[in-house]
Short mmCIF file of C-alpha atoms and ligand atoms in Angstrom, two decimals:
data_model
loop_
_atom_site.label_atom_id
_atom_site.label_comp_id
_atom_site.label_asym_id
_atom_site.label_seq_id
_atom_site.Cartn_x
_atom_site.Cartn_y
_atom_site.Cartn_z
CA MET A 251 33.91 1.00 41.69
CA ALA A 252 35.92 3.99 40.43
CA ALA A 253 39.03 3.13 38.44
CA VAL A 254 42.16 4.12 40.31
CA ILE A 255 44.46 6.31 38.22
CA ASP A 256 47.87 4.96 39.18
CA GLY A 257 50.16 8.00 39.33
CA SER A 258 53.12 5.95 40.54
CA ALA A 259 53.00 3.67 37.49
CA MET A 260 52.49 6.61 35.11
CA ALA A 261 55.37 8.49 36.71
CA ARG A 262 57.66 5.46 36.29
CA ALA A 263 56.70 5.22 32.61
CA LEU A 264 57.35 8.95 32.10
CA GLN A 265 60.70 8.69 33.90
CA ASP A 266 61.73 5.78 31.69
CA ARG A 267 60.79 7.79 28.60
CA THR A 268 62.72 10.78 29.93
CA ALA A 269 65.79 8.61 30.63
CA ARG A 270 65.72 7.41 27.01
CA GLU A 271 65.49 11.02 25.77
CA VAL A 272 68.38 12.01 28.04
CA GLU A 273 70.48 9.23 26.54
CA ASP A 274 69.63 10.38 23.01
CA ILE A 275 70.54 14.02 23.75
CA THR A 276 73.73 13.01 25.50
CA VAL A 277 74.86 10.89 22.55
CA ARG A 278 73.86 13.58 20.05
CA THR A 279 75.33 16.64 21.76
CA GLY A 280 78.01 15.16 23.98
CA ILE A 281 76.49 16.79 27.05
CA ALA A 282 73.78 15.49 29.35
CA PRO A 283 70.87 17.80 30.25
CA GLY A 284 71.75 19.67 33.45
CA LEU A 285 69.45 20.87 36.23
CA ALA A 286 70.71 23.35 38.85
CA VAL A 287 68.78 23.10 42.11
CA ILE A 288 69.21 25.92 44.62
CA LEU A 289 68.34 25.39 48.25
CA VAL A 290 68.61 28.39 50.58
CA GLY A 291 68.53 27.77 54.35
CA ASP A 292 67.69 24.57 56.17
CA ASP A 293 63.94 24.01 55.96
CA PRO A 294 63.68 20.24 56.61
CA ALA A 295 60.80 19.68 54.15
CA SER A 296 62.71 21.53 51.40
CA GLU A 297 65.77 19.37 52.08
CA VAL A 298 63.67 16.24 51.55
CA TYR A 299 62.18 17.59 48.29
CA VAL A 300 65.60 18.61 46.96
CA ARG A 301 67.12 15.24 47.90
CA ARG A 302 64.34 13.45 46.02
CA LYS A 303 64.68 15.69 42.97
CA VAL A 304 68.45 15.15 42.84
CA ALA A 305 68.05 11.36 43.27
CA GLU A 306 65.49 11.18 40.44
CA CYS A 307 67.75 13.27 38.18
CA ASP A 308 70.61 10.85 38.85
CA ARG A 309 68.37 7.91 37.99
CA ALA A 310 67.36 9.51 34.66
CA GLY A 311 70.92 10.48 33.72
CA ILE A 312 70.29 14.23 34.17
CA ARG A 313 73.26 16.05 35.69
CA SER A 314 71.97 17.69 38.85
CA ILE A 315 74.02 20.54 40.21
CA LYS A 316 73.02 21.29 43.78
CA HIS A 317 73.73 24.73 45.26
CA ARG A 318 73.28 24.88 49.02
CA LEU A 319 73.27 28.41 50.40
CA PRO A 320 73.08 29.47 54.06
CA GLU A 321 69.92 30.93 55.68
CA THR A 322 71.71 34.32 55.83
CA THR A 323 72.14 34.54 52.02
CA THR A 324 71.21 37.99 50.70
CA GLN A 325 68.88 38.52 47.76
CA SER A 326 71.69 39.96 45.67
CA GLU A 327 73.93 36.94 46.35
CA LEU A 328 71.14 34.65 45.18
CA LEU A 329 70.48 36.81 42.11
CA ASP A 330 74.20 36.68 41.25
CA LEU A 331 74.13 32.89 41.38
CA ILE A 332 71.03 32.78 39.16
CA ALA A 333 72.70 35.13 36.65
CA ALA A 334 75.72 32.82 36.51
CA LEU A 335 73.51 29.75 35.98
CA ASN A 336 71.51 31.58 33.29
CA ALA A 337 74.78 32.22 31.45
CA ASP A 338 76.07 28.65 31.85
CA THR A 339 75.34 26.75 28.62
CA GLY A 340 75.76 23.41 30.41
CA VAL A 341 72.80 24.21 32.68
CA HIS A 342 69.42 23.72 31.00
CA GLY A 343 67.14 24.07 34.01
CA VAL A 344 67.30 26.31 37.09
CA LEU A 345 65.08 25.57 40.05
CA VAL A 346 64.93 27.56 43.28
CA GLN A 347 63.32 25.55 46.07
CA LEU A 348 60.62 27.53 47.87
CA PRO A 349 60.04 28.83 50.51
CA LEU A 350 62.92 31.31 50.75
CA PRO A 351 64.16 33.08 53.89
CA HIS A 352 62.24 36.30 54.70
CA GLN A 353 64.99 38.68 53.42
CA ILE A 354 64.54 37.35 49.86
CA SER A 355 61.58 38.16 47.62
CA PRO A 356 60.41 34.98 45.83
CA ALA A 357 58.84 37.05 43.03
CA ARG A 358 62.12 38.88 42.40
CA VAL A 359 64.02 35.59 42.34
CA LEU A 360 61.58 33.78 40.04
CA ASP A 361 61.64 36.77 37.67
CA ALA A 362 65.44 36.51 37.45
CA ILE A 363 65.48 32.96 36.09
CA ASP A 364 65.88 32.75 32.31
CA PRO A 365 62.37 31.73 31.08
CA ALA A 366 64.03 29.15 28.81
CA LYS A 367 65.52 27.48 31.93
CA ASP A 368 62.46 27.95 34.14
CA VAL A 369 61.63 24.24 34.55
CA ASP A 370 59.11 25.04 37.32
CA GLY A 371 57.15 27.21 34.86
CA PHE A 372 56.70 30.02 37.39
CA HIS A 373 58.34 32.88 35.42
CA PRO A 374 55.83 35.55 34.26
CA VAL A 375 56.82 34.88 30.63
CA ASN A 376 55.88 31.20 30.97
CA VAL A 377 52.72 32.12 32.91
CA GLY A 378 51.82 34.50 30.06
CA ARG A 379 52.50 31.83 27.45
CA LEU A 380 50.31 29.40 29.32
CA SER A 381 47.48 31.90 29.54
CA THR A 382 47.71 32.70 25.83
CA GLY A 383 48.16 29.04 24.85
CA THR A 384 51.47 29.77 23.13
CA GLY A 385 53.78 27.10 24.53
CA GLY A 386 56.42 27.67 27.17
CA LEU A 387 57.34 25.52 30.14
CA VAL A 388 54.27 24.41 32.12
CA PRO A 389 54.36 24.07 35.94
CA CYS A 390 55.04 20.46 36.95
CA THR A 391 52.04 19.60 39.14
CA PRO A 392 49.44 20.95 36.67
CA LEU A 393 51.25 19.18 33.82
CA GLY A 394 51.11 15.96 35.84
CA CYS A 395 47.37 16.48 36.49
CA MET A 396 46.72 16.77 32.75
CA MET A 397 48.71 13.61 31.99
CA LEU A 398 46.68 11.73 34.59
CA LEU A 399 43.45 13.08 33.08
CA ASP A 400 44.66 12.21 29.56
CA SER A 401 44.94 8.57 30.66
CA VAL A 402 41.15 8.36 31.09
CA ILE A 403 39.61 11.21 29.06
CA GLU A 404 39.60 11.18 25.28
CA THR A 405 37.51 14.26 24.54
CA TYR A 406 37.57 17.27 26.84
CA ARG A 407 35.56 19.57 24.61
CA GLY A 408 32.48 20.88 26.44
CA LEU A 409 33.09 19.01 29.70
CA ASN A 410 32.45 20.89 32.94
CA ALA A 411 35.61 21.13 35.01
CA VAL A 412 35.69 22.46 38.55
CA VAL A 413 39.04 23.40 40.07
CA ILE A 414 39.16 23.84 43.83
CA GLY A 415 41.99 26.25 44.74
CA LYS A 416 43.34 29.25 42.85
CA SER A 417 47.04 29.19 43.70
CA ASN A 418 49.61 30.24 41.11
CA ILE A 419 51.35 26.89 41.27
CA VAL A 420 48.35 24.56 40.98
CA GLY A 421 44.79 25.94 40.71
CA LYS A 422 45.26 28.71 38.14
CA PRO A 423 47.56 26.81 35.74
CA VAL A 424 45.35 23.69 35.88
CA ALA A 425 42.34 25.88 35.07
CA LEU A 426 44.17 27.39 32.07
CA LEU A 427 45.19 23.97 30.76
CA LEU A 428 41.60 22.72 31.02
CA LEU A 429 40.35 25.87 29.31
CA GLU A 430 42.83 25.25 26.49
CA ARG A 431 41.16 21.85 25.98
CA GLU A 432 37.80 23.65 25.69
CA CYS A 433 36.36 22.56 29.01
CA THR A 434 33.94 24.93 30.72
CA VAL A 435 36.04 25.76 33.75
CA THR A 436 34.92 27.01 37.15
CA VAL A 437 37.68 28.05 39.54
CA THR A 438 36.66 27.97 43.19
CA HIS A 439 38.46 28.97 46.38
CA ILE A 440 38.08 29.58 50.08
CA ALA A 441 35.51 32.39 49.59
CA THR A 442 33.37 30.45 47.07
CA ARG A 443 29.73 30.11 48.10
CA GLY A 444 27.91 26.83 47.59
CA LEU A 445 31.05 24.85 46.73
CA ALA A 446 29.34 21.46 47.08
CA ASP A 447 26.69 22.35 44.50
CA ILE A 448 29.28 23.71 42.08
CA VAL A 449 31.33 20.51 42.38
CA ARG A 450 28.14 18.48 41.72
CA THR A 451 28.06 19.96 38.19
CA ALA A 452 31.58 18.73 37.38
CA ASP A 453 32.60 16.07 34.88
CA ILE A 454 36.17 16.74 36.02
CA VAL A 455 37.10 17.74 39.58
CA VAL A 456 40.61 18.92 40.41
CA ALA A 457 40.94 19.43 44.15
CA ALA A 458 43.93 21.54 45.22
CA ALA A 459 42.88 23.18 48.48
CA GLY A 460 45.05 21.45 51.08
CA SER A 461 41.94 20.71 53.13
CA PRO A 462 41.69 17.02 54.12
CA ARG A 463 38.55 15.19 52.89
CA LEU A 464 36.95 18.48 51.81
CA VAL A 465 35.24 16.83 48.81
CA ARG A 466 32.67 14.33 50.06
CA GLY A 467 31.06 11.49 48.15
CA ASP A 468 27.74 13.30 47.65
CA TRP A 469 29.57 16.24 46.00
CA VAL A 470 30.80 14.04 43.16
CA LYS A 471 28.59 13.37 40.14
CA PRO A 472 28.37 9.72 39.07
CA GLY A 473 30.90 9.14 36.29
CA ALA A 474 33.06 12.17 37.13
CA VAL A 475 36.86 12.00 36.96
CA VAL A 476 38.54 13.23 40.15
CA ILE A 477 42.13 14.43 40.51
CA ASP A 478 43.20 14.92 44.11
CA VAL A 479 46.21 17.24 44.35
CA GLY A 480 45.90 17.93 48.08
CA ILE A 481 48.45 16.44 50.41
CA THR A 482 48.16 17.02 54.14
CA ARG A 483 50.07 15.08 56.78
CA ILE A 484 47.75 14.29 59.67
CA THR A 485 48.57 12.73 63.02
CA GLU A 486 46.36 9.87 64.10
CA LYS A 487 45.62 8.62 67.59
CA GLY A 488 48.77 6.98 68.86
CA GLY A 489 50.96 9.54 67.10
CA ARG A 490 51.29 7.81 63.71
CA THR A 491 51.18 10.21 60.77
CA ARG A 492 49.78 9.66 57.29
CA LEU A 493 49.14 11.63 54.12
CA VAL A 494 45.54 12.60 53.32
CA GLY A 495 44.10 14.14 50.18
CA ASP A 496 41.35 16.73 49.67
CA VAL A 497 38.89 14.06 48.55
CA ALA A 498 37.13 11.42 50.68
CA PHE A 499 38.39 8.69 48.34
CA ASP A 500 36.44 5.93 50.13
CA GLU A 501 33.16 7.76 49.36
CA ILE A 502 33.56 8.21 45.59
CA GLY A 503 33.08 4.67 44.30
CA HIS A 504 30.50 6.11 41.86
CA ALA A 505 33.15 8.28 40.13
CA ARG A 506 34.49 7.03 36.81
CA ALA A 507 38.12 7.32 37.88
CA ALA A 508 40.13 9.01 40.61
CA THR A 509 43.69 9.50 41.82
CA PRO A 510 44.66 8.20 45.26
CA VAL A 511 46.76 10.04 47.85
CA PRO A 512 49.52 9.05 48.07
CA GLY A 513 50.34 7.53 44.70
CA GLY A 514 48.44 9.91 42.42
CA VAL A 515 49.55 13.44 41.54
CA GLY A 516 52.60 13.44 43.87
CA PRO A 517 54.85 11.08 41.90
CA MET A 518 53.93 12.82 38.62
CA THR A 519 55.26 16.18 39.84
CA ILE A 520 58.92 15.12 39.98
CA ALA A 521 58.57 13.07 36.78
CA CYS A 522 57.31 16.24 35.05
CA LEU A 523 60.21 18.26 36.44
CA LEU A 524 62.62 15.86 34.74
CA SER A 525 60.67 15.93 31.49
CA ASN A 526 60.61 19.76 31.60
CA THR A 527 64.40 19.72 32.02
CA VAL A 528 64.75 17.56 28.93
CA ARG A 529 62.36 19.85 27.07
CA ALA A 530 64.48 22.86 28.05
CA ALA A 531 67.61 21.04 26.85
CA VAL A 532 66.00 20.15 23.51
CA ASN A 533 64.82 23.76 23.04
CA HIS A 534 68.36 24.96 23.81
CA GLU A 535 69.81 22.55 21.25
CA ARG A 536 67.33 23.79 18.61
CA THR A 537 68.21 27.43 19.33
CA GLU A 538 71.94 26.67 19.06
CA THR A 539 71.42 24.80 15.78
CA ALA A 540 69.32 27.64 14.34
CA ALA A 541 71.97 30.20 15.34
CA ALA A 542 74.83 28.17 13.79
P1 NAD B 820 47.70 27.20 48.51
O1 NAD B 820 47.54 27.22 49.99
O2 NAD B 820 48.61 28.13 47.84
O3 NAD B 820 46.26 27.38 47.85
C1 NAD B 820 45.14 26.70 48.34
C2 NAD B 820 43.94 27.18 47.58
O4 NAD B 820 42.82 26.44 48.02
C3 NAD B 820 43.61 28.65 47.81
O5 NAD B 820 43.26 29.23 46.58
C4 NAD B 820 42.42 28.63 48.76
O6 NAD B 820 41.53 29.71 48.51
C5 NAD B 820 41.76 27.30 48.41
N1 NAD B 820 41.11 26.68 49.56
C6 NAD B 820 41.63 26.41 50.77
N2 NAD B 820 40.72 25.83 51.57
C7 NAD B 820 39.57 25.77 50.85
C8 NAD B 820 38.27 25.31 51.12
N3 NAD B 820 37.95 24.81 52.32
N4 NAD B 820 37.34 25.40 50.16
C9 NAD B 820 37.64 25.93 48.93
N5 NAD B 820 38.87 26.36 48.61
C10 NAD B 820 39.81 26.30 49.56
O7 NAD B 820 48.06 25.67 48.18
P2 NAD B 820 48.72 25.02 46.87
O8 NAD B 820 50.17 25.29 46.89
O9 NAD B 820 47.92 25.32 45.67
O10 NAD B 820 48.52 23.48 47.24
C11 NAD B 820 47.23 22.94 47.42
C12 NAD B 820 47.38 21.50 47.93
O11 NAD B 820 48.05 20.74 46.95
C13 NAD B 820 48.19 21.36 49.20
O12 NAD B 820 47.69 20.28 49.96
C14 NAD B 820 49.57 21.02 48.69
O13 NAD B 820 50.34 20.28 49.63
C15 NAD B 820 49.21 20.17 47.51
N6 NAD B 820 50.24 20.15 46.48
C16 NAD B 820 50.59 18.93 46.01
C17 NAD B 820 51.55 18.84 45.02
C18 NAD B 820 51.92 17.49 44.51
O14 NAD B 820 52.96 17.32 43.92
N7 NAD B 820 51.06 16.49 44.66
C19 NAD B 820 52.16 19.98 44.51
C20 NAD B 820 51.73 21.24 44.98
C21 NAD B 820 50.78 21.29 45.96
#
């Protein structure tokens, strides 16, 4: 039976650690780490994500500053707000919830966030730092994947890792993080030929395709560690909905360990957002001290 990597428990532990760090910083500097969350328009899923992020910040003692802008917001209005938040020394993290309305370019907006406050890790400077292995803020979901892997893998060196999906927010950064640990990394995607056989070579599988039960039991090598990032809401007969991952979890009993969906990568993503905010606040404090 594969060990279940309990992302909910790990996320709780990380949140507790973050809350303790927040308390330390607040006592030391007199100001709590602050995260500005910008929501443009009224996408219902985005509203849920933002509500959860704000609630988790509150629980950890991080000051969350929510900016709700109408659907009709222009790009320059949003850029003005980001410039103001970049300049605000009480704000340590700036997060723009995606997707944005069609009149606003997400690339332009992400570029405008100060890399030091880019707690999502999407700014080209942080992407560049990740690809050169020179620090920077790491995107939350990939960071969470690595923490989950760290809980079961001691030595990465030389392991074969197969990443399914090449998105900028999950697949590519996960691949870079695994490469940094000296895994032999294969990045696959929708146009990959012979995916099943490639996955069969993997000691580590990270599935981030958004394709329910794509990875079947006979794709997974005995003893492999499987991280399932995919989350798709499916409707069952009778109209009930449930969340399904990219991996047929019930078929991979021969794996060494695997994350469930839900309760695996999902909870780690928000926990990593909070820890990135604290990291940004600590970096800010160090810069201020060095400048003084
Ligand atoms: P995306 O749509 O941007 O990218 C999907 C990638 O998977 C693409 O590179 C595509 O080529 C590849 N792909 C799609 N179908 C495939 C197939 N049949 N075979 C091989 N490759 C295939 O998606 P994303 O933003 O990277 O998210 C991927 C999944 O992870 C989604 O289900 C998303 O909901 C989930 N996700 C979860 C979290 C979390 O916190 N747990 C965070 C981000 C994304």
